[in-house]
Amino acid sequence: MPRDNLSVFLAERPTGDIIPGRTLKLRTSPAPEPSDLRDGEILVEVLYLSLDPAMRGWMSDARSYMPPVQIGETMRGLTACRVLASRTPRARPGDVVSCAAGWTEYAVVPEGKFEPASHYPGLRDPLDMLSALGITSLTAWVGMTHIGGPQPGEQVVVSGAAGATGSVAGQIAKIRGATVVGICGSEAKCGWLVGELGFDVALNYKAPDFEQKFKAATKSYIDVYFDNVGGKILDMALSRAKEHARFVECGHISQYNTSAPEGPRNLSKVITMRIHMQGFVVFDHAGDFPRARRELSQWLAEGRLKKTEHVLTGGLGVAELGLVGLYNGVNTGKLIVEVKKPNRNASNL
Amino acid sequence: MPRDNLSVFLAERPTGDIIPGRTLKLRTSPAPEPSDLRDGEILVEVLYLSLDPAMRGWMSDARSYMPPVQIGETMRGLTACRVLASRTPRARPGDVVSCAAGWTEYAVVPEGKFEPASHYPGLRDPLDMLSALGITSLTAWVGMTHIGGPQPGEQVVVSGAAGATGSVAGQIAKIRGATVVGICGSEAKCGWLVGELGFDVALNYKAPDFEQKFKAATKSYIDVYFDNVGGKILDMALSRAKEHARFVECGHISQYNTSAPEGPRNLSKVITMRIHMQGFVVFDHAGDFPRARRELSQWLAEGRLKKTEHVLTGGLGVAELGLVGLYNGVNTGKLIVEVKKPNRNASNL
């Protein structure tokens, strides 16, 4: 009996903010069948969809690190899935895999485009593929390890600190012995960063005395700035950079939804303070993922790294509003949509 | 018989442009005497004063890589000098030395704060200490060698290309086998860059079709951008950066004379193109100067590196206007003030 497949496609490229109901649209089509599979392919049911700041960039046709999603195409997205049928020895029905199935309930995924649970050491829950051991944690690990390189006693500032990447980046810096200031968008998030995640200081950038507090918190200047937001806070971080500071350019979320981005006026500090500013895209570092996941998994097991998940239930119908919320800071930790309630008995985890 | 010493001091910190006659002022005082020298010191007569974009920064009390010049203090500057008297075995009267004597005719320079001619391999003229083998050439060498690292066939863009640093940076990139586009501020400079210095392409940023021509000249995108100017041209270079481009942040001359600098709106390209942006200050790399000077001197001798000097005669009285002109692009190559006409017979070169 053919099943319906609910999916979300890109209907229109946004120029500024995503417009709910116009930028993305839902559609129902027949789900792919096991009999559709060719050698090497698997048929999956999507359990969880990761919502990520990068999605706004994927909707734009500006030159970037990967081609944009095409109009009419199913929106791109990372997912944790259960295998329904398989024509490869690398996965059996019931296995959990991660892949980029996109904003859809069912998908066919070719060989080499999925990762089995065995790639996730210590995995206990399919959610971990998208959160604690997922791409945002890998992003935090790569940026801190290869660019930031915080040393014990150094001063690290993380923006977007209550987000999926920032919350892990700050925790990694703490594990490596640095003093960590997190910047986020609410007092509640500040409390969570300090109380739950062990940040030394957390500052709410919406507070009226934020600039003063930022200066006070960085009075010995900044060794490592892990940038998730760009814009004004990047500008302030430049003005407080120590000599030879490292600026880990991971994301500029404050600038994604505008066609008139603001450039940092203090960029000349790059010269006078000899700043090393390095942008990166985590997908370039796939060779490091096994090592990163081993380390993250061990920290998790030891209780040194806290999981930070923010799961929206309600299926794909709530995904677009979830994404809009992401740019407005509704989430605390990794934002994930539960697409299909996982039947844990049916999974080989 | 005591001699008069003409010097120039900082009278007022400029907020925007340097204001001739107000920012800097002339004064006459008695010149130091040989009898004033303590052990290790030398008394020098300044032959040439180097005028450099960094001078605007030294006038400002914003946090930077060295303390600002104080109000009332002789303006800082690099010089080529003749030794009049010495109380160190490292220099004899008549020797030529380089040092930071400042905007003055006579100065006492302590041990360790001057470099004898022997540090300049192949030196034939005291001018070379400030031009071909001087700090701007060292700056070009350090930036291209340690950050830019152009490979044969790569596309290099140099802004401020007709300036002292840019003209040498572009030539070094050519020597290393890259294709070089120079950006400068006049058609005459364009002709000089291509005709005399061997740049592949030169573009006048004041031309009405500059943006179009810039795009055409960078159609295969930019591997190395050697930035002397910041501002709008940096922004354009970001928009044309190739993946993994290196941005050598050497100077932001377009932004020095303003209290409201413009930030580059395309800075997010640092992330999507994984740009390595690195600021540097040449004085950090003093350990490399002997190697850099040997290499520069050899290229000069082989005719592969052309000297580019722009000498103002008229003594210290013309220096301030010379500096103002520097920010307006009056010079082609290294701008130098002849402070005292060198009596070549009296020098031990």
XYZ file of C-alpha atoms in Angstrom:
698
model
C 0.000 0.000 0.000
C 1.746 3.246 -1.081
C 2.399 5.692 1.716
C 2.100 9.447 1.575
C 5.312 11.407 1.941
C 5.068 14.893 3.404
C 7.976 17.138 2.411
C 8.903 20.806 2.313
C 10.313 22.478 -0.784
C 11.848 25.866 -1.542
C 9.115 27.903 -3.223
C 10.831 31.297 -3.408
C 14.290 32.669 -2.589
C 13.994 35.087 0.332
C 15.731 38.438 -0.038
C 15.500 39.332 3.647
C 13.683 37.328 6.276
C 12.142 33.953 5.502
C 8.420 34.535 4.925
C 6.443 31.704 6.503
C 4.135 30.052 4.005
C 5.844 31.711 1.054
C 9.548 30.850 1.198
C 8.935 27.174 1.907
C 5.872 25.119 1.060
C 4.558 21.722 2.061
C 3.643 19.034 -0.442
C 2.452 15.485 -0.291
C 3.604 12.895 -2.795
C 3.785 9.105 -2.852
C 6.662 7.870 -0.670
C 9.426 5.920 -2.394
C 9.027 2.129 -2.144
C 11.574 -0.602 -1.363
C 11.076 -1.760 -4.941
C 12.418 1.608 -6.157
C 15.865 0.944 -4.658
C 18.901 0.372 -6.818
C 22.097 -1.357 -5.671
C 23.795 0.495 -2.822
C 20.741 2.533 -1.871
C 18.679 2.563 1.285
C 15.121 3.673 1.956
C 14.786 5.646 5.168
C 12.142 7.111 7.394
C 13.230 10.435 8.866
C 13.081 10.540 12.666
C 14.676 13.913 13.306
C 15.510 16.946 11.195
C 18.233 19.346 12.301
C 17.458 23.061 11.916
C 20.609 25.059 11.291
C 21.556 28.708 10.704
C 23.296 27.698 7.466
C 19.891 26.930 5.937
C 19.272 30.576 5.152
C 22.473 30.575 3.076
C 21.443 27.421 1.200
C 18.296 29.267 0.045
C 20.355 32.038 -1.521
C 21.973 31.830 -4.945
C 25.006 33.895 -3.898
C 28.309 32.091 -4.563
C 29.004 29.890 -1.556
C 30.569 26.624 -0.416
C 27.814 24.483 -1.923
C 25.225 25.038 -4.654
C 21.952 26.570 -3.497
C 18.770 24.561 -3.105
C 16.832 24.929 -6.349
C 13.328 26.356 -6.505
C 10.924 23.418 -6.248
C 13.583 21.191 -4.694
C 13.063 19.562 -1.279
C 14.754 21.760 1.305
C 18.202 20.499 2.314
C 18.727 19.341 5.885
C 20.613 16.894 8.056
C 18.586 14.076 9.515
C 18.663 11.065 11.787
C 16.764 8.228 10.115
C 15.638 4.661 10.494
C 16.352 2.284 7.642
C 13.216 0.709 6.159
C 14.843 -1.212 3.325
C 18.394 -1.649 2.134
C 20.318 -2.815 -0.915
C 23.736 -2.452 0.669
C 25.533 -4.554 3.290
C 26.351 -1.305 5.145
C 22.820 -0.986 6.579
C 20.003 -3.283 7.618
C 16.324 -2.481 8.122
C 15.863 -1.036 11.608
C 19.359 0.515 11.678
C 19.691 4.139 12.569
C 21.760 6.268 10.170
C 22.522 9.928 9.748
C 22.296 11.542 6.329
C 21.092 14.674 4.566
C 17.657 13.352 3.668
C 16.256 16.872 3.793
C 12.876 18.167 4.923
C 10.977 15.014 4.113
C 9.447 11.996 5.812
C 10.874 9.342 3.495
C 13.881 9.341 1.224
C 16.144 7.158 -0.855
C 19.794 7.670 0.097
C 22.671 6.415 -2.055
C 25.758 4.528 -0.878
C 28.379 6.822 0.644
C 25.784 9.436 1.583
C 24.819 8.030 4.967
C 26.634 7.212 8.181
C 25.667 4.151 10.198
C 25.331 4.317 13.992
C 28.707 2.599 14.288
C 30.321 5.907 13.289
C 28.965 7.436 16.494
C 30.858 6.026 19.454
C 28.685 5.743 22.546
C 25.466 6.572 20.707
C 22.434 5.897 22.898
C 19.754 7.902 21.145
C 19.264 8.801 17.458
C 18.943 12.430 18.631
C 22.640 12.446 19.549
C 23.502 12.134 15.846
C 22.135 15.632 15.388
C 23.039 17.132 18.769
C 25.894 16.003 21.012
C 27.686 14.096 18.237
C 26.123 15.994 15.361
C 27.380 18.516 12.873
C 27.117 21.517 15.204
C 29.213 19.783 17.853
C 31.704 18.816 15.161
C 31.700 22.446 14.032
C 32.484 23.609 17.562
C 35.225 20.985 17.851
C 36.843 21.825 14.485
C 36.763 25.590 15.084
C 38.139 25.367 18.609
C 40.731 22.733 17.768
C 42.089 23.942 14.444
C 41.646 27.707 14.674
C 40.919 28.853 18.216
C 43.346 26.570 20.027
C 42.616 28.034 23.475
C 45.378 27.536 26.018
C 44.816 27.127 29.768
C 44.134 30.518 31.290
C 43.327 32.215 28.002
C 40.225 34.362 27.586
C 37.672 32.952 25.148
C 34.513 34.735 24.044
C 31.731 32.815 22.289
C 28.840 34.592 20.601
C 25.579 32.810 19.932
C 26.609 30.938 23.049
C 23.212 29.402 23.781
C 22.970 28.017 20.271
C 23.903 24.496 19.251
C 27.435 25.303 18.160
C 28.162 28.037 20.696
C 27.043 26.008 23.703
C 29.443 23.216 22.745
C 32.265 25.574 21.681
C 32.203 27.219 25.093
C 32.184 23.886 26.887
C 35.160 22.675 24.836
C 37.072 25.854 25.720
C 36.292 25.231 29.400
C 37.476 21.616 29.094
C 40.717 22.952 27.588
C 41.255 25.209 30.599
C 40.239 28.609 29.251
C 38.101 31.264 30.903
C 34.907 31.536 28.871
C 32.506 34.421 28.348
C 29.296 33.509 26.521
C 27.073 36.019 24.767
C 23.416 35.221 24.243
C 20.033 36.878 23.942
C 18.221 36.465 27.265
C 18.737 36.379 31.009
C 17.351 32.849 31.093
C 19.982 31.706 28.614
C 22.660 33.480 30.675
C 21.571 31.534 33.737
C 21.663 28.275 31.799
C 25.144 28.936 30.379
C 26.658 29.645 33.776
C 24.532 27.350 35.925
C 24.241 24.298 33.697
C 27.136 24.495 31.256
C 29.810 26.011 33.489
C 30.601 29.182 31.519
C 32.503 31.693 33.679
C 30.420 34.652 32.580
C 27.355 35.025 30.362
C 26.095 38.320 28.982
C 22.748 39.193 27.455
C 23.403 41.357 24.406
C 19.910 42.809 24.651
C 20.574 44.275 28.102
C 20.959 48.077 28.114
C 24.352 47.910 29.860
C 25.690 45.146 27.623
C 28.504 47.206 26.123
C 29.798 48.195 29.564
C 29.569 44.640 30.850
C 31.301 43.328 27.756
C 34.198 45.696 28.344
C 34.401 44.704 32.000
C 34.312 40.992 31.162
C 37.110 41.417 28.613
C 39.334 43.770 30.566
C 42.323 41.509 29.947
C 41.291 41.394 26.267
C 40.290 38.446 24.107
C 42.581 35.607 23.013
C 39.977 33.594 21.120
C 36.695 34.830 19.699
C 34.379 32.113 18.428
C 32.032 33.981 16.118
C 28.578 32.669 15.383
C 26.861 35.975 14.775
C 28.998 38.560 12.932
C 27.722 42.148 12.905
C 27.885 44.419 15.948
C 29.193 41.832 18.410
C 32.024 40.881 16.057
C 32.804 44.586 15.878
C 32.957 44.822 19.668
C 35.125 41.714 19.874
C 37.553 43.277 17.381
C 37.820 46.342 19.578
C 38.722 44.101 22.557
C 41.076 41.698 20.766
C 44.414 40.936 22.359
C 47.542 40.921 20.228
C 47.715 37.748 18.102
C 44.089 36.883 18.888
C 42.414 34.106 16.901
C 38.988 34.835 15.439
C 37.147 31.650 14.580
C 34.684 32.706 11.893
C 32.007 30.079 12.087
C 28.759 31.930 11.413
C 27.294 35.386 10.922
C 23.707 34.652 11.842
C 22.899 38.315 12.512
C 23.611 39.046 8.858
C 21.889 36.167 7.064
C 18.437 37.641 6.789
C 19.416 40.998 5.388
C 20.329 42.211 1.954
C 22.328 45.077 3.486
C 24.809 43.481 5.895
C 26.795 45.668 8.271
C 30.562 45.477 8.087
C 32.600 45.713 11.282
C 34.038 49.209 11.574
C 36.899 47.990 13.759
C 38.282 45.609 11.148
C 41.612 47.484 11.121
C 42.264 45.905 14.520
C 43.083 42.817 12.435
C 46.256 44.656 11.466
C 47.236 46.488 14.640
C 46.498 43.457 16.858
C 47.832 40.955 14.255
C 44.620 39.000 14.399
C 44.376 35.624 12.723
C 40.841 35.529 11.340
C 39.902 32.254 9.734
C 36.632 31.180 8.245
C 35.788 27.512 7.990
C 33.077 25.162 6.826
C 32.850 21.973 8.833
C 32.254 19.742 5.798
C 35.876 20.397 4.709
C 37.057 18.543 7.802
C 35.260 15.213 7.403
C 38.553 13.405 7.959
C 38.532 14.709 11.531
C 35.020 13.581 12.405
C 35.929 10.160 13.843
C 38.516 11.711 16.174
C 36.154 14.559 17.115
C 33.280 12.165 17.834
C 35.492 9.946 19.971
C 36.539 12.952 22.027
C 33.008 14.388 22.308
C 31.612 10.985 23.214
C 34.197 10.531 25.953
C 33.487 13.983 27.430
C 29.776 13.151 27.377
C 30.375 9.864 29.165
C 32.516 11.630 31.762
C 29.829 14.261 32.293
C 32.178 17.065 31.237
C 30.092 17.906 28.168
C 26.392 18.529 28.679
C 23.838 17.667 26.000
C 21.853 20.656 24.830
C 18.788 19.740 22.802
C 15.686 21.693 21.964
C 13.222 19.361 20.246
C 10.112 20.585 18.459
C 7.383 17.996 18.118
C 4.659 18.320 15.539
C 6.409 17.012 12.466
C 7.445 18.836 9.291
C 4.476 21.179 9.545
C 6.258 23.097 12.336
C 9.726 23.072 10.755
C 9.503 26.378 8.892
C 8.341 28.297 11.942
C 11.045 26.536 13.921
C 13.652 27.794 11.473
C 12.308 31.347 11.617
C 12.514 31.091 15.402
C 16.141 29.943 15.179
C 17.118 33.333 13.700
C 15.238 34.996 16.520
C 16.955 32.987 19.232
C 13.984 30.937 20.461
C 16.138 27.889 21.044
C 18.449 26.939 23.857
C 20.856 24.398 22.446
C 20.452 22.337 19.315
C 17.130 22.886 17.554
C 15.646 19.693 16.142
C 12.286 18.760 14.667
C 10.877 15.369 15.528
C 9.597 14.269 12.126
C 8.394 10.756 12.988
C 8.059 9.547 16.544
C 10.831 6.957 16.778
C 9.595 3.499 17.644
C 12.554 2.543 19.766
C 11.738 -1.143 19.621
C 12.037 -1.071 15.862
C 15.526 0.451 15.862
C 18.789 -1.480 16.035
C 20.739 0.978 18.093
C 79.740 76.305 17.736
C 76.246 74.949 18.591
C 74.110 74.054 15.622
C 70.394 74.630 15.208
C 68.239 71.535 14.997
C 64.985 71.813 13.055
C 62.409 69.218 14.077
C 58.681 68.538 13.797
C 56.523 67.648 16.788
C 52.966 66.462 17.274
C 50.968 69.513 18.326
C 47.453 68.062 18.261
C 45.900 64.613 17.690
C 43.911 64.691 14.452
C 40.402 63.239 14.584
C 40.002 63.045 10.828
C 42.463 64.371 8.264
C 45.824 65.762 9.296
C 45.482 69.562 9.322
C 48.634 71.131 7.910
C 50.144 73.640 10.309
C 48.014 72.450 13.199
C 48.565 68.696 13.631
C 52.339 68.964 13.341
C 54.516 71.976 14.082
C 58.109 72.934 13.399
C 60.531 74.005 16.114
C 64.173 74.925 16.296
C 66.322 73.945 19.249
C 70.043 73.514 19.832
C 71.317 70.325 18.185
C 72.813 67.672 20.491
C 76.623 67.804 20.696
C 79.219 65.028 20.592
C 79.959 65.893 24.210
C 76.358 64.940 25.122
C 76.948 61.284 24.135
C 77.019 58.530 26.716
C 78.613 55.126 26.203
C 76.990 53.181 23.349
C 75.340 56.209 21.774
C 75.853 57.837 18.415
C 75.113 61.349 17.194
C 73.576 61.371 13.725
C 72.626 63.796 11.020
C 69.423 62.742 9.266
C 69.823 62.410 5.505
C 66.425 60.951 4.608
C 63.102 60.601 6.388
C 60.649 57.909 5.313
C 56.978 58.967 5.095
C 54.676 56.045 5.821
C 50.912 55.426 6.033
C 51.365 54.060 9.562
C 52.205 57.585 10.754
C 48.554 58.524 10.969
C 48.033 55.650 13.402
C 51.003 56.711 15.543
C 49.291 60.089 16.042
C 46.187 58.439 17.470
C 45.831 57.286 21.056
C 43.672 54.287 20.121
C 45.111 50.996 21.414
C 47.616 49.779 18.849
C 50.844 47.850 18.351
C 53.015 50.632 19.786
C 52.324 53.584 22.074
C 51.218 56.755 20.341
C 53.494 59.734 19.827
C 52.879 62.104 22.738
C 51.749 65.682 22.269
C 54.873 67.830 22.119
C 57.056 64.846 21.203
C 59.145 64.811 18.021
C 57.137 62.947 15.374
C 58.239 59.328 14.969
C 59.798 58.269 11.683
C 62.342 55.951 10.110
C 65.484 57.587 8.800
C 68.752 57.036 6.979
C 71.489 58.928 8.765
C 75.177 59.775 8.727
C 77.115 59.290 11.948
C 78.748 62.505 13.231
C 80.164 61.138 16.463
C 80.161 57.737 18.125
C 80.786 56.159 21.498
C 80.328 52.604 20.303
C 82.601 50.361 18.231
C 79.572 49.497 16.096
C 79.704 52.831 14.201
C 82.336 55.316 13.148
C 81.896 58.951 12.111
C 80.938 59.049 8.435
C 79.150 55.691 8.567
C 75.619 55.466 7.250
C 73.054 53.892 9.574
C 69.310 53.429 9.611
C 67.301 54.186 12.725
C 64.063 55.796 13.893
C 65.549 59.245 14.532
C 62.179 60.832 13.761
C 61.297 64.096 12.063
C 64.477 65.889 13.044
C 67.804 66.970 11.595
C 70.028 65.695 14.404
C 69.512 63.024 16.998
C 71.235 60.910 19.609
C 70.567 57.226 19.043
C 71.337 54.565 21.674
C 73.097 51.250 21.133
C 70.788 48.614 19.663
C 68.528 51.219 18.084
C 70.418 51.661 14.820
C 71.461 49.380 12.009
C 74.826 49.878 10.302
C 75.168 49.734 6.516
C 76.628 46.242 6.878
C 73.116 44.982 7.616
C 72.094 46.005 4.107
C 73.705 43.629 1.614
C 74.544 45.347 -1.648
C 73.732 48.840 -0.350
C 74.921 51.495 -2.793
C 72.952 54.523 -1.676
C 71.632 55.542 1.784
C 68.224 55.942 0.114
C 68.029 52.158 -0.347
C 67.804 51.791 3.440
C 64.388 53.409 3.257
C 63.255 52.176 -0.160
C 64.434 48.982 -1.856
C 65.819 47.448 1.351
C 63.705 49.503 3.723
C 60.812 48.732 5.983
C 58.155 48.878 3.261
C 60.021 46.342 1.149
C 60.448 44.165 4.232
C 56.721 44.558 4.856
C 55.943 43.389 1.326
C 58.348 40.473 1.729
C 56.993 39.372 5.122
C 53.349 39.613 4.026
C 53.897 37.762 0.761
C 56.183 35.137 2.256
C 54.468 34.319 5.551
C 50.809 34.954 4.746
C 50.166 35.295 1.024
C 52.464 32.510 -0.157
C 51.492 32.866 -3.829
C 52.085 29.752 -5.926
C 52.993 29.789 -9.612
C 49.880 30.482 -11.657
C 47.852 31.811 -8.751
C 45.931 35.067 -9.008
C 47.241 37.836 -6.751
C 45.582 41.218 -6.292
C 47.484 44.077 -4.658
C 45.742 47.271 -3.584
C 47.694 50.480 -3.094
C 49.844 48.921 -5.789
C 51.726 52.090 -6.720
C 52.684 52.710 -3.113
C 55.959 51.704 -1.508
C 54.746 48.401 -0.112
C 52.302 47.524 -2.894
C 54.763 48.100 -5.707
C 57.219 45.672 -4.094
C 54.534 43.175 -3.002
C 53.327 42.897 -6.598
C 56.858 42.459 -7.919
C 57.559 39.708 -5.371
C 54.371 37.903 -6.425
C 55.512 38.148 -10.070
C 58.957 36.796 -9.140
C 57.188 33.868 -7.433
C 55.282 33.079 -10.626
C 51.830 34.470 -9.875
C 49.582 36.536 -12.122
C 49.318 39.991 -10.557
C 46.588 42.609 -10.740
C 47.516 45.972 -9.221
C 44.990 48.557 -8.092
C 46.005 52.185 -7.927
C 44.597 55.686 -8.266
C 45.564 57.001 -11.701
C 46.061 55.988 -15.303
C 49.686 57.140 -15.099
C 50.290 54.787 -12.179
C 48.591 51.975 -14.118
C 50.973 52.534 -17.003
C 53.945 52.487 -14.647
C 52.845 49.272 -12.905
C 52.442 47.375 -16.154
C 55.155 49.046 -18.239
C 57.912 49.431 -15.650
C 57.193 46.902 -12.931
C 55.760 44.051 -14.995
C 52.316 43.736 -13.383
C 49.945 41.737 -15.596
C 47.036 44.123 -15.183
C 46.641 47.478 -13.447
C 43.313 49.109 -12.670
C 42.522 52.681 -11.703
C 39.961 52.558 -8.899
C 38.826 56.080 -9.781
C 37.758 55.049 -13.297
C 33.976 54.906 -13.771
C 34.091 51.321 -15.040
C 36.432 50.115 -12.285
C 33.999 47.653 -10.747
C 33.333 45.992 -14.104
C 37.026 45.829 -14.926
C 37.799 44.436 -11.482
C 35.305 41.638 -12.028
C 36.722 40.887 -15.454
C 40.301 40.867 -14.138
C 39.333 38.458 -11.351
C 37.071 36.156 -13.310
C 38.974 33.132 -12.022
C 38.721 34.638 -8.520
C 41.454 35.725 -6.129
C 43.944 33.429 -4.391
C 45.910 36.133 -2.585
C 44.764 39.635 -1.756
C 47.490 41.931 -0.425
C 45.529 44.668 1.291
C 47.020 48.108 1.752
C 43.805 50.094 1.696
C 40.852 48.393 3.435
C 37.403 49.885 2.829
C 35.524 49.463 -0.449
C 38.282 47.677 -2.348
C 38.698 45.115 0.441
C 34.957 44.607 0.227
C 35.180 43.982 -3.513
C 38.100 41.608 -3.040
C 36.065 39.623 -0.495
C 33.277 39.279 -3.029
C 35.790 37.849 -5.542
C 37.757 35.594 -3.168
C 38.443 32.036 -4.224
C 37.942 29.220 -1.732
C 40.799 29.135 0.796
C 42.054 32.562 -0.318
C 44.686 34.308 1.801
C 44.044 37.935 2.715
C 47.236 39.683 3.744
C 46.047 42.532 5.951
C 48.891 44.993 5.764
C 47.238 48.407 5.783
C 43.882 50.150 5.632
C 45.004 53.533 4.369
C 41.520 54.462 3.121
C 40.286 54.297 6.717
C 43.056 56.058 8.648
C 41.827 59.602 8.316
C 38.275 59.022 9.355
C 36.551 58.633 12.679
C 33.749 56.650 11.008
C 35.418 53.778 9.179
C 33.409 51.621 6.803
C 33.274 47.923 7.490
C 33.271 45.482 4.578
C 29.739 44.252 4.001
C 30.995 41.060 2.351
C 32.910 39.878 5.407
C 30.779 36.726 5.604
C 32.718 35.522 2.550
C 35.447 34.786 5.108
C 33.269 31.894 6.215
C 31.768 30.631 2.973
C 35.107 30.873 1.102
C 37.135 29.738 4.163
C 39.356 32.774 3.877
C 42.500 33.024 5.952
C 42.696 36.697 6.892
C 45.821 37.632 8.780
C 46.966 41.007 9.978
C 50.618 41.653 10.622
C 53.018 44.333 11.756
C 56.445 44.084 10.179
C 58.317 44.928 13.391
C 57.258 41.540 14.827
C 59.377 39.851 12.166
C 62.769 41.468 12.772
C 64.370 38.034 12.872
C 63.527 37.647 9.194
C 65.019 40.938 8.046
C 68.507 39.633 7.198
C 67.056 36.862 5.013
C 64.534 39.253 3.423
C 67.223 41.851 2.689
C 69.513 39.239 1.149
C 66.716 38.115 -1.138
C 65.606 41.658 -2.044
C 69.199 42.709 -2.650
C 69.785 39.757 -4.959
C 66.610 40.479 -6.962
C 67.720 44.109 -7.251
C 71.155 43.081 -8.502
C 69.568 40.718 -11.038
C 67.242 43.478 -12.240
C 64.145 41.468 -11.285
C 63.087 43.981 -8.639
C 62.835 47.623 -9.681
C 63.555 50.444 -7.249
C 60.624 52.769 -6.766
C 61.504 56.019 -5.010
C 59.711 59.302 -4.811
C 62.015 61.830 -3.117
C 60.835 65.222 -1.918
C 63.571 67.802 -1.565
C 63.142 70.866 0.607
C 63.904 69.439 4.033
C 61.625 68.935 7.011
C 59.591 72.008 6.084
C 57.898 69.982 3.307
C 57.434 66.766 5.279
C 53.958 67.439 6.656
C 52.531 68.302 3.251
C 54.306 65.264 1.877
C 52.538 63.094 4.436
C 49.163 64.622 3.643
C 49.878 63.918 -0.020
C 50.678 60.284 0.811
C 47.073 59.718 1.921
C 45.924 61.304 -1.307
C 48.108 59.131 -3.481
C 50.533 61.776 -4.801
C 53.445 59.373 -4.700
C 54.551 56.656 -7.053
C 56.702 54.301 -5.018
C 58.381 54.989 -1.708
C 57.882 58.535 -0.463
C 60.981 59.985 1.170
C 61.993 63.460 2.333
C 65.571 64.517 1.770
C 66.327 66.158 5.121
C 70.011 67.002 4.575
C 71.665 66.789 1.188
C 74.039 63.856 1.652
C 77.666 64.729 1.115
C 78.634 61.472 -0.448
C 82.336 62.049 0.070
C 81.808 62.302 3.790
C 80.007 58.950 4.036
C 81.646 55.564 4.531
C 79.306 53.510 2.472
